[in-house]
């Protein structure tokens, strides 16, 4: 039984990888090294995040185009409603479609400080995209409730609206409380959401930063995670990375045993850990013919 529980998993698992647009040459090199390594795992798609101002928006477009040209992978740009009106969004979508982009991650977007709230929500963006063309659309979901939501139920109904508007899957905010993900998945099923609720996996690389970030994002740090890092949060990179890796591996194993078939990895543009997680799940390069 012990060997069985230590054995690598090997079911039908689909993975996707999220990257962000690099801002320096060395970051760009890191990104491409990572993409080259991770593409051997035949991800279902890879996605690239999108910032609020047009400079970062152009970077997203550029990376998406390059990924598509250099790897042939399905490259999905994130698109938000921030700082663009409906006509501009239609134009961006049309340009993507004309350039062969068929998958978009549709979001309301994070508001930069001082910027006015857009008069659209992600559900409206999904509808707008579907009017432009028949995109494959992913949307965001929040197992522990989005911080601006009126209630957990209102947030869940918002997810249902996004799916009903034409999204084909939801990718979750990162989480560490696996129970809250599983309960959320049940609640989605109970209100008739049939789309896959794909867990977004963010390995811990810096515990102190994570605490801050989890606070803004309304993500619970379970007691076991506090305990795991107690007294070691200031320790050197290696220790923290090893712990972060072992926690992420534990999480994907538990989720896989709970029947999760699709995983989305927030790679932070690094290949190593994501590659190890995929390997553990039984996701390996195809043998060369
Ligand atoms: P929505 O689904 O529109 O929901 C936003 C809030 O409004 C929720 O609280 C919801 O309950 C509420 N709401 C929705 N409709 C209504 C209504 N009609 N009336 C009242 N309240 C309503 N951000 C970026 O800027 N760039 C990225 O690339 C990016 N990538 C992401 C990827 C993933 C997988 C995830 C999970 C998040 C990402 N984000 C990104 C963050 C996201 O943009 C923020 O969390 C944002 O605050 C909410 O976006 P959303 O698409 O979930 O919004």
Coordinates of C-alpha atoms and ligand atoms in Angstrom, one line a residue:
X1 CA 0.0 0.0 0.0
X2 CA 2.9 2.3 0.8
X3 CA 4.5 1.8 -2.6
X4 CA 1.1 2.2 -4.2
X5 CA 0.6 5.6 -2.6
X6 CA 4.1 6.7 -3.6
X7 CA 3.7 5.6 -7.2
X8 CA 3.4 8.2 -9.9
X9 CA -0.1 8.8 -11.2
X10 CA -1.0 7.9 -14.7
X11 CA -4.5 8.7 -15.9
X12 CA -5.8 10.9 -18.7
X13 CA -4.6 14.3 -17.5
X14 CA -4.6 17.5 -19.6
X15 CA -2.4 20.4 -18.5
X16 CA -2.1 24.1 -19.5
X17 CA 0.6 26.5 -18.6
X18 CA 0.4 30.2 -17.8
X19 CA 3.2 32.7 -18.6
X20 CA 3.6 36.4 -18.3
X21 CA 5.2 38.7 -20.8
X22 CA 8.9 39.3 -20.0
X23 CA 10.2 42.8 -19.6
X24 CA 13.9 42.3 -19.9
X25 CA 16.1 40.3 -22.3
X26 CA 17.2 37.9 -19.6
X27 CA 13.6 37.3 -18.6
X28 CA 12.8 36.7 -22.2
X29 CA 15.5 34.1 -22.4
X30 CA 14.2 32.4 -19.2
X31 CA 10.7 32.3 -20.7
X32 CA 11.8 30.7 -24.0
X33 CA 13.9 28.1 -22.2
X34 CA 10.8 27.3 -20.2
X35 CA 8.5 27.1 -23.2
X36 CA 10.8 24.9 -25.1
X37 CA 11.0 22.5 -22.2
X38 CA 7.3 22.5 -21.3
X39 CA 6.1 22.2 -24.9
X40 CA 7.4 18.6 -25.0
X41 CA 4.5 17.8 -22.6
X42 CA 1.9 18.6 -25.3
X43 CA -0.2 21.0 -23.2
X44 CA -3.8 21.5 -24.2
X45 CA -3.0 25.3 -24.4
X46 CA -0.7 27.8 -23.0
X47 CA -1.8 31.3 -21.9
X48 CA -0.2 34.7 -21.5
X49 CA -1.4 37.3 -19.0
X50 CA -2.4 40.8 -19.9
X51 CA -1.7 44.1 -18.1
X52 CA -3.8 47.1 -17.9
X53 CA -2.0 49.6 -20.1
X54 CA -1.3 49.3 -23.8
X55 CA 2.4 48.8 -23.4
X56 CA 1.9 45.5 -21.5
X57 CA -1.0 44.7 -23.9
X58 CA 1.3 44.8 -26.9
X59 CA 3.8 42.5 -25.1
X60 CA 1.0 39.9 -24.6
X61 CA 0.2 40.0 -28.3
X62 CA 3.8 39.7 -29.2
X63 CA 4.5 36.7 -27.0
X64 CA 1.3 34.9 -28.1
X65 CA 2.3 35.4 -31.8
X66 CA 5.8 34.1 -31.2
X67 CA 4.6 31.0 -29.2
X68 CA 2.2 30.2 -32.0
X69 CA 4.9 30.6 -34.7
X70 CA 7.7 28.9 -32.9
X71 CA 5.9 26.0 -31.3
X72 CA 2.6 25.5 -33.0
X73 CA 1.0 25.2 -29.5
X74 CA -2.5 26.6 -28.9
X75 CA -1.7 30.0 -27.5
X76 CA -4.4 31.8 -25.5
X77 CA -4.1 35.5 -24.7
X78 CA -5.7 36.8 -21.5
X79 CA -7.9 39.8 -22.3
X80 CA -9.5 42.2 -19.8
X81 CA -12.1 44.9 -19.9
X82 CA -9.7 47.5 -18.3
X83 CA -8.8 50.6 -20.2
X84 CA -10.5 49.6 -23.5
X85 CA -14.0 50.3 -24.7
X86 CA -16.3 47.8 -26.4
X87 CA -15.3 48.9 -29.9
X88 CA -11.6 48.5 -29.1
X89 CA -12.3 45.1 -27.5
X90 CA -14.1 44.0 -30.7
X91 CA -11.2 45.1 -32.8
X92 CA -8.6 43.3 -30.6
X93 CA -10.7 40.1 -30.8
X94 CA -11.1 40.4 -34.6
X95 CA -7.3 40.9 -34.9
X96 CA -6.7 37.8 -32.8
X97 CA -9.2 35.8 -34.9
X98 CA -7.6 37.0 -38.1
X99 CA -4.2 35.9 -36.8
X100 CA -5.4 32.4 -36.1
X101 CA -6.0 32.8 -32.3
X102 CA -9.0 30.7 -31.3
X103 CA -8.7 30.6 -27.5
X104 CA -9.0 33.6 -25.2
X105 CA -8.9 33.8 -21.4
X106 CA -11.6 36.5 -20.7
X107 CA -11.4 38.5 -17.5
X108 CA -12.7 41.7 -16.0
X109 CA -9.1 42.5 -15.0
X110 CA -7.4 43.9 -12.0
X111 CA -7.9 47.6 -11.6
X112 CA -4.8 49.7 -11.3
X113 CA -5.1 52.2 -8.5
X114 CA -7.0 55.3 -9.4
X115 CA -8.5 53.8 -12.6
X116 CA -12.2 54.0 -13.0
X117 CA -14.1 50.7 -12.7
X118 CA -15.1 49.5 -16.2
X119 CA -18.8 49.4 -17.0
X120 CA -18.4 45.7 -18.0
X121 CA -17.9 42.5 -16.2
X122 CA -16.2 39.4 -17.5
X123 CA -19.6 37.9 -18.5
X124 CA -20.1 40.9 -20.8
X125 CA -16.7 40.3 -22.4
X126 CA -17.5 36.6 -23.0
X127 CA -20.7 37.7 -24.8
X128 CA -18.8 40.3 -26.8
X129 CA -16.2 37.8 -27.9
X130 CA -18.8 35.3 -29.0
X131 CA -20.4 37.9 -31.1
X132 CA -17.1 38.5 -32.9
X133 CA -16.3 34.9 -33.5
X134 CA -16.7 31.4 -32.1
X135 CA -13.7 31.5 -29.7
X136 CA -12.9 28.8 -27.2
X137 CA -13.1 30.9 -24.0
X138 CA -11.8 30.3 -20.5
X139 CA -12.9 32.4 -17.5
X140 CA -11.8 32.8 -13.9
X141 CA -13.4 31.2 -10.9
X142 CA -12.8 31.8 -7.2
X143 CA -13.2 28.7 -4.9
X144 CA -12.8 31.1 -1.9
X145 CA -14.9 33.9 -3.3
X146 CA -13.7 37.0 -5.2
X147 CA -13.0 39.8 -2.8
X148 CA -15.5 42.2 -4.5
X149 CA -18.4 39.7 -4.6
X150 CA -21.5 40.5 -2.6
X151 CA -21.7 36.9 -1.4
X152 CA -20.4 33.5 -2.2
X153 CA -23.8 32.7 -3.9
X154 CA -23.6 35.9 -6.0
X155 CA -20.1 35.0 -7.1
X156 CA -21.1 31.5 -8.1
X157 CA -24.1 32.8 -10.1
X158 CA -21.6 35.2 -11.8
X159 CA -19.5 32.1 -12.9
X160 CA -22.7 30.5 -14.2
X161 CA -23.4 33.6 -16.2
X162 CA -19.9 33.5 -17.7
X163 CA -20.4 29.9 -18.7
X164 CA -23.9 30.5 -20.1
X165 CA -22.5 33.4 -22.1
X166 CA -20.3 30.9 -23.9
X167 CA -17.2 30.1 -21.9
X168 CA -16.1 26.5 -22.1
X169 CA -14.1 26.2 -18.9
X170 CA -13.2 28.0 -15.7
X171 CA -9.7 28.3 -14.3
X172 CA -9.5 28.9 -10.6
X173 CA -7.7 31.5 -8.6
X174 CA -4.8 29.7 -6.8
X175 CA -5.6 28.0 -3.5
X176 CA -4.0 25.8 -0.9
X177 CA -7.1 24.7 1.0
X178 CA -8.0 21.7 -1.2
X179 CA -11.2 21.1 0.6
X180 CA -12.5 24.6 -0.4
X181 CA -11.8 23.7 -4.1
X182 CA -13.6 20.4 -3.8
X183 CA -16.6 22.0 -2.1
X184 CA -16.7 24.7 -4.8
X185 CA -16.6 22.1 -7.5
X186 CA -19.6 20.4 -5.9
X187 CA -21.5 23.7 -5.6
X188 CA -20.8 24.4 -9.3
X189 CA -22.2 21.0 -10.3
X190 CA -25.2 21.6 -8.0
X191 CA -26.3 24.8 -9.9
X192 CA -25.8 23.1 -13.2
X193 CA -22.3 24.3 -14.3
X194 CA -21.1 21.4 -16.5
X195 CA -17.9 23.1 -17.6
X196 CA -14.6 21.9 -16.2
X197 CA -13.4 23.8 -13.0
X198 CA -9.7 23.6 -13.7
X199 CA -7.6 24.1 -10.5
X200 CA -5.0 26.8 -10.9
X201 CA -1.8 25.6 -9.2
X202 CA 0.6 28.2 -7.8
X203 CA 3.6 26.6 -6.0
X204 CA 4.8 28.6 -3.0
X205 CA 8.1 30.2 -3.8
X206 CA 8.3 33.0 -1.2
X207 CA 6.1 32.4 1.8
X208 CA 6.1 36.0 3.0
X209 CA 5.1 37.4 -0.4
X210 CA 2.4 34.7 -0.6
X211 CA 0.9 35.8 2.8
X212 CA 0.5 39.3 1.5
X213 CA -0.9 38.3 -1.9
X214 CA -3.3 35.7 -0.3
X215 CA -4.6 38.5 1.9
X216 CA -5.6 40.8 -1.0
X217 CA -7.0 37.9 -3.0
X218 CA -9.1 36.4 -0.2
X219 CA -7.2 33.1 -0.4
X220 CA -7.0 31.1 2.8
X221 CA -3.7 29.9 4.1
X222 CA -4.7 26.6 5.9
X223 CA -3.1 25.7 9.3
X224 CA -1.0 22.9 7.8
X225 CA 0.7 25.4 5.4
X226 CA 1.5 27.8 8.3
X227 CA 3.0 24.9 10.2
X228 CA 5.0 23.7 7.2
X229 CA 6.7 27.2 6.9
X230 CA 6.9 28.0 10.6
X231 CA 10.4 29.0 11.6
X232 CA 11.8 28.5 8.1
X233 CA 10.1 31.4 6.2
X234 CA 13.4 33.4 6.4
X235 CA 15.5 30.5 5.4
X236 CA 17.4 30.4 2.1
X237 CA 15.8 29.9 -1.3
X238 CA 16.6 26.3 -1.6
X239 CA 14.8 25.3 1.5
X240 CA 11.8 27.3 0.6
X241 CA 11.7 26.1 -2.9
X242 CA 12.0 22.5 -1.8
X243 CA 9.1 22.9 0.6
X244 CA 7.1 24.7 -2.1
X245 CA 7.7 21.9 -4.5
X246 CA 6.8 19.1 -2.1
X247 CA 3.6 20.9 -1.1
X248 CA 2.6 21.4 -4.8
X249 CA 3.3 17.8 -5.5
X250 CA 1.2 16.7 -2.6
X251 CA -1.7 19.0 -3.8
X252 CA -1.7 17.7 -7.4
X253 CA -1.7 14.1 -6.1
X254 CA -4.6 14.7 -3.9
X255 CA -6.5 16.5 -6.6
X256 CA -5.8 13.8 -9.1
X257 CA -7.1 11.2 -6.8
X258 CA -10.2 13.3 -6.4
X259 CA -10.8 12.9 -10.1
X260 CA -9.4 16.2 -11.4
X261 CA -8.4 15.6 -15.0
X262 CA -7.3 19.2 -16.1
X263 CA -4.7 21.2 -14.3
X264 CA -3.6 24.8 -15.0
X265 CA -0.1 25.8 -13.8
X266 CA 0.9 29.3 -12.9
X267 CA 4.5 28.7 -14.1
X268 CA 5.9 32.2 -13.3
X269 CA 7.8 31.5 -16.5
X270 CA 9.9 28.7 -14.9
X271 CA 9.8 25.2 -16.3
X272 CA 11.5 23.0 -13.6
X273 CA 8.8 22.6 -11.0
X274 CA 5.9 22.6 -13.4
X275 CA 7.7 19.9 -15.4
X276 CA 8.1 17.8 -12.2
X277 CA 4.5 18.2 -11.3
X278 CA 3.4 17.1 -14.7
X279 CA 5.8 14.1 -14.5
X280 CA 4.2 13.1 -11.2
X281 CA 0.8 13.2 -12.7
X282 CA 1.9 10.9 -15.5
X283 CA 2.2 13.7 -18.1
X284 CA 5.3 12.8 -20.1
X285 CA 6.8 13.7 -23.5
X286 CA 5.4 11.5 -26.3
X287 CA 8.0 8.8 -27.2
X288 CA 9.7 9.7 -30.5
X289 CA 8.3 7.8 -33.4
Ligands
LIG1 P1 -15.8 39.1 -13.0 O1 -16.2 37.7 -13.3 O2 -16.4 40.1 -13.8 O3 -16.1 39.3 -11.5 C1 -15.6 40.5 -10.8 C2 -16.3 40.7 -9.5 O4 -17.6 41.4 -9.8 C3 -16.7 39.5 -8.7 O5 -16.7 39.8 -7.4 C4 -18.1 39.2 -9.2 O6 -18.9 38.5 -8.2 C5 -18.7 40.6 -9.4 N1 -19.7 40.8 -10.4 C6 -19.8 40.2 -11.6 N2 -20.9 40.6 -12.3 C7 -21.5 41.5 -11.5 C8 -22.7 42.3 -11.6 N3 -23.4 42.3 -12.7 N4 -23.0 43.1 -10.5 C9 -22.3 43.1 -9.4 N5 -21.2 42.4 -9.2 C10 -20.8 41.6 -10.2 N6 -6.0 40.0 -14.2 C11 -5.4 40.8 -15.1 O7 -5.4 42.0 -15.0 N7 -4.7 40.2 -16.1 C12 -4.6 38.8 -16.3 O8 -4.0 38.4 -17.2 C13 -5.3 38.0 -15.3 N8 -5.3 36.7 -15.4 C14 -6.0 35.9 -14.5 C15 -6.1 34.5 -14.7 C16 -6.8 33.7 -13.8 C17 -6.9 32.2 -14.1 C18 -7.5 34.3 -12.7 C19 -8.2 33.5 -11.7 C20 -7.4 35.7 -12.5 C21 -6.7 36.5 -13.4 N9 -6.6 37.9 -13.3 C22 -6.0 38.7 -14.2 C23 -7.3 38.6 -12.1 C24 -8.7 39.0 -12.4 O9 -8.7 40.0 -13.5 C25 -9.2 39.7 -11.2 O10 -9.4 38.7 -10.2 C26 -10.5 40.6 -11.3 O11 -10.6 41.3 -10.1 C27 -11.8 39.8 -11.6 O12 -11.8 39.3 -12.8 P2 -13.0 38.3 -13.3 O13 -12.8 38.0 -14.7 O14 -13.1 37.1 -12.3 O15 -14.2 39.3 -13.1

